[in-house]
Amino acid sequence: MELAEAIAATTAVLAPHLDRASAGEGPVLARPPVAEVAERLQLARWIRDGGMDVDALAAWLEDYLALGIRLQHPASLAHQVAVPDTPAAVADLVHGAINNPMGIYEMGAAAATIEVTIVDWMVRQAGLPQPAAGGVLTHGGSLANLTALLAARAAHAPDAWTAGAPHDLALLCTPSAHYSIARAAGILGLGTDAIVALPVDDLDRLDPAGLPRALERAHAAGRRPFALVVAACATSTGLFDDIAAAADFAEQHGLWLHVDGAHGASALLSPAHRHHLAGIERADSITWDAHKLLRVSGLCAAVLVRDAQALERAFRQDASYLFYDDDETGDDAPGPDLLSRAVECTKAELGTKLFLELAARGERGLGEDVAARFAVAHQAWALLRERPGFSAPYEPQTNIVCFRVDGDDAHQVAVRERLLADGDVHLSSAVVGGRRHLRLVVTAPSTTAATLVDTIDRIAQASSAVCRSSSRCTPPPSPGPPPASAG
Ligand SMILES: *Cc1c(COP(=O)(O)O)cnc(C)c1O
């Protein structure tokens, strides 16, 4: 298969697919049984026989795209992943063709230099001290959280690398922390029992007044608290913990402060929203995903640390074919070998995606893009609040909105399932304050106040349909004309 020809054929299928999805044509997603999908894509035959040429590729791609999710669709409102922009997509294509795994400088000087530059830019956005601060890009926020907590463990228990993790450490976080935090505790050998659940308010935000009691509880259990994790923002609600209050407490008690900004750190780029992150400049470590709000494909995340050396100390290991002592290479190494501070060995050219995005839009343009998604989410909240049969418990701070349709927790789940089965609207759900909510995340530029009115109508219809079929609830009032503020 010749590259230029294959790319042309792919683009000829892909570009109209993306246009149709953005225009709201076709279902948001399809979920046929896996055996049916394997059959339609002729997976077994292609694997056995090979021989896919450019024409066959184009035909096959049509099916492949039809059987996937259309994130560009205005009613694609379920998850936090970005709708990739063209410059970022081009970076993926180039990476796919050249494969410069730049964890070692000699394996891609351009990509490695871009990564270092992008990390430096992120460090400055977060206001971490320079030049001491540093970081690395990782394949996802979960890995960034793991890496940050590894650095925290190394700072408090330097022998853990050789002797194994002490069994009496305690990690303080809210119950609504992303699940990757608990996983990191498991993977790092701290054990999930090391997690001390912090008190929260009725929207699952950290209650700073409860921090001293949590610390006492950890001590009473014979544990040594070493790290405090806050959400900026919480995955479920999109609401920010009070970082400054957490920083005060962490400072007083010698705790490593990790700000999980996987989703919300991108708000730093918007002058209208960055106040939600006040205090982030006091963090010991920060996780920041570009593949959520910055229009790049998965994956592209960063772990940033206040003291770059802390990251080097987190990984103490030898592999003679990769790591060289300084006296072997001399001080004049032309560039950094980033694998000394990352879990990954082979790594993709993650920084190039974000760089090309910035190169096209500029940091201000990208910040405006973030603010635009937040604004549409705010409009969604305003519409839901006014609509009979719906309730929305808080004013959103990001592009994430939680709400309920009249009915019990099981009804929320049933409505989502119904919408999923129809394929017209894709929502997620989350437990907030102990109650199941429907959850929408505005990521597509095609989602506007106008498309939301239609989407909310469909949700109301699905709710009525579920009520009729289960006779468990009274149907909500039928959709009326859109409120005047719908614009
Ligand atoms: C999405 C998210 C993560 C996980 O990031 P991945 O890139 O999906 O691994 C971690 N923390 C928070 C707060 C998130 O929203």
XYZ file of C-alpha atoms and ligand atoms in Angstrom:
502
model
C 0.000 0.000 0.000
C 1.479 3.310 -1.026
C 1.264 5.997 1.670
C 0.047 9.029 -0.301
C -2.584 6.940 -2.068
C -3.761 5.347 1.179
C -3.963 8.708 2.934
C -5.938 10.190 0.041
C -8.386 7.272 0.100
C -8.692 7.501 3.873
C -9.295 11.242 3.787
C -11.955 10.789 1.117
C -13.914 8.600 3.548
C -12.966 10.309 6.785
C -13.608 13.964 5.950
C -17.274 13.523 4.921
C -17.791 11.204 7.908
C -16.593 13.944 10.255
C -18.717 16.569 8.480
C -21.853 14.437 8.753
C -21.182 13.691 12.406
C -20.678 17.383 13.191
C -23.945 18.153 11.418
C -25.714 15.712 13.738
C -26.399 13.124 11.036
C -26.519 9.468 11.947
C -26.556 8.029 15.437
C -24.026 9.202 18.014
C -22.998 5.629 18.595
C -23.840 2.078 17.670
C -23.489 -0.831 20.048
C -24.239 -4.055 18.177
C -23.085 -7.301 19.824
C -19.371 -7.939 19.457
C -19.839 -11.023 17.280
C -21.914 -8.981 14.832
C -19.258 -6.272 14.681
C -16.501 -8.824 14.071
C -18.591 -10.302 11.282
C -19.373 -6.991 9.588
C -15.740 -5.984 9.679
C -14.743 -9.421 8.340
C -11.991 -9.544 10.937
C -11.289 -13.273 10.743
C -11.088 -13.271 6.955
C -8.749 -10.293 6.761
C -6.476 -11.761 9.422
C -6.357 -15.115 7.671
C -6.017 -13.970 4.065
C -4.604 -10.439 4.147
C -4.599 -8.624 0.827
C -6.416 -5.414 1.773
C -5.602 -2.883 -0.937
C -6.471 0.799 -1.017
C -9.951 0.271 -2.468
C -10.741 -2.426 0.060
C -9.387 -0.214 2.813
C -11.742 2.602 1.852
C -14.749 0.288 1.824
C -13.741 -1.323 5.100
C -13.210 2.081 6.712
C -16.843 3.021 6.019
C -17.958 0.091 8.191
C -15.344 0.777 10.783
C -16.486 4.376 11.172
C -20.155 3.391 11.197
C -19.504 1.027 14.085
C -17.681 3.567 16.223
C -18.690 6.539 18.308
C -19.069 9.970 16.690
C -17.541 12.379 19.164
C -18.117 15.226 16.707
C -21.903 14.775 16.975
C -23.696 17.577 18.861
C -25.500 14.999 21.045
C -22.248 13.247 21.980
C -22.301 14.341 25.610
C -21.098 11.392 27.633
C -17.392 11.533 28.209
C -14.495 13.902 28.708
C -12.372 12.985 25.713
C -11.565 15.692 23.199
C -12.874 16.094 19.694
C -9.497 16.258 17.975
C -8.719 19.307 15.919
C -6.973 19.019 12.533
C -3.437 20.065 13.588
C -3.447 17.442 16.358
C -4.770 14.815 13.949
C -1.949 15.604 11.542
C 0.565 15.093 14.360
C -0.949 11.645 14.967
C -0.607 10.804 11.306
C 3.020 11.897 11.190
C 3.807 9.957 14.346
C 2.134 6.909 12.867
C 4.385 7.167 9.848
C 7.747 8.102 11.378
C 7.468 6.618 14.892
C 10.053 8.634 16.767
C 9.902 7.149 20.265
C 11.702 10.033 21.851
C 12.115 8.807 25.432
C 15.775 8.718 24.461
C 16.962 11.932 22.854
C 18.704 10.168 19.990
C 15.354 8.566 19.051
C 13.786 11.869 18.038
C 15.510 15.145 18.838
C 12.676 17.268 17.416
C 9.916 15.489 19.334
C 11.962 15.373 22.555
C 12.731 19.077 22.323
C 9.055 19.809 21.718
C 8.089 17.717 24.763
C 10.525 19.581 26.987
C 9.247 22.899 25.638
C 5.591 21.941 26.094
C 6.219 20.740 29.658
C 7.984 24.005 30.357
C 5.008 25.922 28.989
C 2.624 23.942 31.195
C 4.826 24.538 34.235
C 4.593 28.272 33.558
C 0.805 28.148 33.103
C 0.519 26.462 36.488
C 2.868 28.997 38.081
C 5.277 26.421 39.493
C 8.685 27.860 40.433
C 11.254 28.043 37.660
C 13.708 26.694 36.820
C 13.317 24.078 39.583
C 10.001 22.690 38.351
C 9.739 20.160 35.568
C 7.813 17.194 34.378
C 7.174 14.706 31.650
C 4.381 13.801 29.255
C 2.682 10.461 29.860
C 0.233 8.203 28.095
C -2.722 9.393 30.114
C -3.731 11.023 33.363
C -3.930 7.724 35.222
C -0.252 7.158 34.526
C 0.484 10.770 35.453
C -1.269 10.253 38.811
C 0.712 7.067 39.397
C 3.951 8.844 38.517
C 3.161 11.784 40.806
C 2.366 9.518 43.739
C 5.523 7.511 43.070
C 7.465 10.762 43.414
C 5.539 11.529 46.615
C 6.354 8.083 47.987
C 10.034 8.516 47.085
C 10.117 11.884 48.864
C 8.698 10.430 52.093
C 10.099 6.893 51.945
C 13.271 7.000 49.811
C 14.071 3.364 50.575
C 10.774 2.124 49.169
C 12.341 1.580 45.741
C 14.773 -1.038 47.044
C 13.154 -2.250 50.263
C 9.519 -2.120 49.152
C 6.790 0.210 50.319
C 6.285 0.787 54.047
C 2.963 -0.526 55.281
C 2.040 2.423 57.445
C 1.740 5.287 54.976
C -1.562 7.119 54.525
C -2.857 8.869 51.430
C -5.546 11.511 51.975
C -8.154 12.049 49.265
C -11.900 12.472 48.870
C -14.091 9.454 48.048
C -14.874 11.122 44.710
C -11.196 11.144 43.663
C -10.649 9.546 40.261
C -10.291 5.773 40.572
C -6.727 5.957 39.270
C -5.702 7.354 42.674
C -6.828 4.202 44.493
C -5.247 2.115 41.747
C -1.983 3.969 42.212
C -2.113 3.146 45.942
C -2.518 -0.504 45.003
C 0.176 -0.482 42.330
C 2.651 1.408 44.554
C 2.319 -1.255 47.218
C 0.799 1.154 49.736
C -2.393 -0.868 49.636
C -5.775 0.747 49.166
C -6.162 0.552 52.956
C -3.683 3.428 53.029
C -6.396 5.704 51.684
C -8.006 7.961 54.262
C -11.296 9.315 52.967
C -11.593 13.052 53.459
C -14.895 14.635 54.452
C -16.885 16.292 51.664
C -19.823 18.660 51.278
C -23.143 17.664 49.709
C -21.616 18.042 46.236
C -18.675 15.740 47.066
C -16.176 18.601 47.264
C -13.396 18.536 49.838
C -14.536 20.072 53.129
C -11.314 21.788 54.283
C -12.682 22.159 57.841
C -12.630 18.374 58.151
C -8.946 17.970 57.274
C -7.574 18.007 60.865
C -9.982 15.257 61.929
C -8.961 13.104 58.962
C -5.320 13.539 59.887
C -6.085 12.557 63.489
C -7.893 9.453 62.272
C -4.873 8.445 60.194
C -2.554 8.927 63.161
C -4.898 7.045 65.461
C -4.770 4.135 63.028
C -0.971 4.135 63.369
C -0.341 5.552 59.925
C 1.976 8.246 58.604
C 0.103 10.530 56.188
C 2.396 11.499 53.328
C 0.217 12.928 50.562
C -2.964 14.900 50.058
C -4.770 14.653 46.710
C -7.320 17.230 45.558
C -9.440 17.301 42.425
C -9.287 20.154 39.941
C -11.896 19.365 38.915
C -13.773 16.257 40.074
C -14.467 13.811 37.275
C -18.082 13.293 38.289
C -19.266 16.869 38.842
C -16.650 19.056 37.175
C -16.422 21.052 40.430
C -13.095 22.217 41.866
C -11.792 21.436 45.329
C -10.410 24.373 47.304
C -6.741 24.047 46.328
C -5.513 26.977 48.418
C -7.050 25.584 51.611
C -5.538 22.178 50.864
C -2.154 23.821 50.213
C -2.271 25.585 53.606
C -2.961 22.298 55.327
C -0.369 20.329 53.350
C 2.247 22.939 54.140
C 1.449 22.888 57.865
C 1.704 19.122 58.075
C 4.502 18.349 55.626
C 2.215 16.530 53.178
C 2.913 16.216 49.473
C 0.116 18.101 47.697
C -0.990 16.490 44.446
C -3.507 18.407 42.332
C -5.319 16.060 39.985
C -6.050 18.552 37.242
C -6.415 15.892 34.563
C -9.638 17.483 33.414
C -9.670 20.991 34.819
C -6.086 22.243 34.606
C -6.818 23.376 31.046
C -8.964 26.114 32.615
C -5.622 27.787 33.397
C -5.642 28.964 29.771
C -8.850 30.936 30.230
C -8.540 34.220 32.141
C -12.250 33.969 32.999
C -11.900 30.533 34.610
C -8.401 30.196 35.981
C -9.441 31.555 39.389
C -10.919 28.109 40.093
C -7.334 26.844 40.227
C -6.056 29.447 42.689
C -3.336 27.824 44.783
C -2.249 25.301 42.122
C 1.118 27.079 42.038
C 1.702 25.667 45.540
C 1.281 22.035 44.464
C 4.108 19.519 44.720
C 2.742 17.740 41.670
C 0.020 18.264 39.093
C -1.664 15.996 36.545
C -2.909 17.729 33.399
C -4.510 15.949 30.426
C -4.395 17.681 27.063
C -6.628 15.027 25.518
C -9.682 16.221 27.449
C -10.066 19.950 26.872
C -7.241 20.858 24.499
C -8.506 19.265 21.289
C -5.850 16.555 20.954
C -6.517 12.844 20.626
C -5.805 10.355 23.400
C -3.330 10.270 24.791
C -1.434 13.348 25.859
C -1.057 13.997 29.575
C 1.502 15.664 31.782
C 2.822 15.130 35.251
C 4.360 18.344 36.516
C 6.425 18.538 39.688
C 7.548 21.474 41.783
C 11.048 19.987 41.960
C 12.096 18.180 38.790
C 14.670 16.215 40.773
C 11.824 14.563 42.703
C 10.809 12.846 39.501
C 14.340 11.616 38.821
C 14.517 10.297 42.386
C 11.225 8.480 41.910
C 12.833 6.127 39.404
C 16.135 4.647 40.490
C 17.067 1.942 38.090
C 19.725 0.646 35.753
C 19.418 -0.654 32.214
C 22.887 -0.565 30.723
C 21.683 -0.378 27.125
C 19.504 2.693 27.822
C 20.851 4.591 30.816
C 24.368 6.039 30.747
C 26.224 7.529 33.678
C 27.067 11.167 33.267
C 30.792 10.319 33.256
C 30.252 7.953 30.330
C 28.510 10.540 28.167
C 30.198 13.639 29.513
C 28.339 16.771 30.555
C 27.780 17.787 26.984
C 24.897 15.422 26.212
C 22.985 17.207 23.454
C 19.521 16.622 24.977
C 17.603 14.899 27.771
C 16.701 11.220 27.993
C 13.163 11.552 29.304
C 12.765 7.897 30.185
C 14.632 8.490 33.423
C 11.481 10.230 34.691
C 8.677 8.200 33.099
C 7.052 4.801 33.534
C 7.097 4.242 29.787
C 10.124 3.130 27.806
C 8.914 3.521 24.226
C 6.790 6.639 24.110
C 4.820 8.383 21.369
C 5.476 11.932 20.213
C 2.904 13.282 22.632
C 4.090 16.855 22.746
C 3.890 17.321 18.993
C 0.082 17.007 19.042
C -0.330 19.761 21.568
C 2.397 21.853 19.990
C 0.728 21.842 16.548
C -2.570 22.708 18.214
C -0.930 25.659 19.958
C 0.920 26.610 16.789
C -2.399 26.883 14.953
C -4.530 28.572 17.613
C -2.105 30.121 20.022
C -2.483 29.755 23.776
C -5.176 32.427 23.841
C -7.178 30.709 21.113
C -6.992 27.407 22.905
C -8.119 29.105 26.126
C -11.070 30.603 24.266
C -11.958 27.136 23.017
C -12.015 25.849 26.611
C -14.158 28.802 27.676
C -16.551 28.203 24.769
C -17.228 24.600 25.913
C -17.735 25.827 29.478
C -20.193 28.453 28.223
C -22.309 25.879 26.388
C -22.338 23.657 29.485
C -23.560 26.655 31.451
C -26.363 27.131 28.929
C -27.236 23.445 29.302
C -27.531 23.954 33.048
C -29.749 27.022 32.566
C -32.040 25.065 30.225
C -32.223 22.044 32.532
C -32.940 24.187 35.571
C -35.918 25.862 33.927
C -37.345 22.717 32.458
C -40.204 21.025 34.375
C -39.345 17.425 35.234
C -35.616 18.137 35.498
C -33.368 19.309 38.304
C -29.731 20.400 38.188
C -28.168 20.713 41.627
C -25.286 23.115 40.992
C -24.009 25.774 38.652
C -21.276 24.153 36.543
C -17.682 25.379 36.766
C -16.476 23.490 33.695
C -18.005 21.617 30.743
C -19.518 18.939 33.027
C -23.140 19.167 34.222
C -25.002 16.693 36.435
C -28.797 16.622 36.521
C -31.757 14.392 37.253
C -35.030 13.666 35.558
C -37.936 13.140 37.948
C -37.765 9.589 39.248
C -35.569 7.438 41.474
C -31.942 6.421 40.952
C -32.902 3.379 38.879
C -34.919 5.641 36.603
C -31.830 7.731 35.773
C -29.982 4.576 34.743
C -32.954 3.332 32.729
C -33.245 6.636 30.866
C -29.574 6.524 29.952
C -29.894 2.926 28.739
C -32.883 3.882 26.641
C -31.003 6.779 25.028
C -28.024 4.526 24.415
C -30.214 1.915 22.751
C -31.695 4.561 20.430
C -28.231 5.958 19.708
C -29.534 9.528 19.403
C -28.081 11.009 22.567
C -25.073 9.816 24.503
C -24.988 10.744 28.205
C -23.060 9.326 31.121
C -24.133 9.160 34.731
C -22.532 9.718 38.113
C -23.367 9.497 41.782
C -23.384 12.959 43.369
C -24.154 13.388 47.054
C -25.190 9.734 47.216
C -27.764 9.979 44.426
C -27.477 8.798 40.827
C -27.482 11.674 38.344
C -27.343 11.894 34.601
C -24.191 13.645 33.464
C -23.365 15.554 30.327
C -19.974 16.757 29.141
C -19.813 19.344 26.371
C -16.804 18.545 24.194
C -17.976 18.942 20.595
C -17.801 22.376 18.963
C -21.057 21.392 17.226
C -22.936 21.307 20.542
C -24.760 24.623 20.884
C -27.670 25.973 22.917
C -29.911 25.228 19.928
C -28.839 21.589 19.629
C -29.171 21.232 23.409
C -32.858 22.150 23.315
C -33.424 19.240 20.953
C -31.236 16.943 23.051
C -33.145 17.795 26.237
C -36.428 17.101 24.413
C -35.115 13.667 23.537
C -34.095 13.014 27.114
C -37.609 13.984 28.257
C -39.116 11.667 25.650
C -36.876 8.808 26.752
C -37.901 9.428 30.351
C -41.596 9.278 29.394
C -41.020 6.097 27.437
C -39.290 4.460 30.386
C -42.135 5.530 32.682
C -44.759 4.101 30.357
C -42.979 0.782 30.006
C -42.225 0.349 33.708
C -45.276 2.069 35.288
C -42.889 2.913 38.113
C -43.159 6.661 37.805
C -45.345 9.428 36.512
C -44.160 10.704 33.130
C -42.672 14.202 33.150
C -44.635 16.961 31.426
C -44.322 16.714 27.658
C -41.754 19.046 26.096
C -43.057 22.568 25.695
C -41.604 25.344 23.534
C -37.955 26.100 24.290
C -37.464 28.821 26.921
C -36.695 32.282 25.604
C -33.119 32.138 26.883
C -32.348 29.221 24.580
C -31.123 31.669 21.929
C -9.937 11.659 33.300
C -9.354 11.802 34.650
C -8.268 11.013 35.042
C -7.721 9.891 34.180
O -7.075 10.351 33.066
P -6.836 9.371 31.811
O -6.095 10.241 30.871
O -8.190 8.963 31.329
O -6.050 8.202 32.286
C -7.716 11.237 36.288
N -8.212 12.178 37.098
C -9.265 12.952 36.765
C -9.757 13.990 37.725
C -9.878 12.784 35.527
O -10.939 13.518 35.206
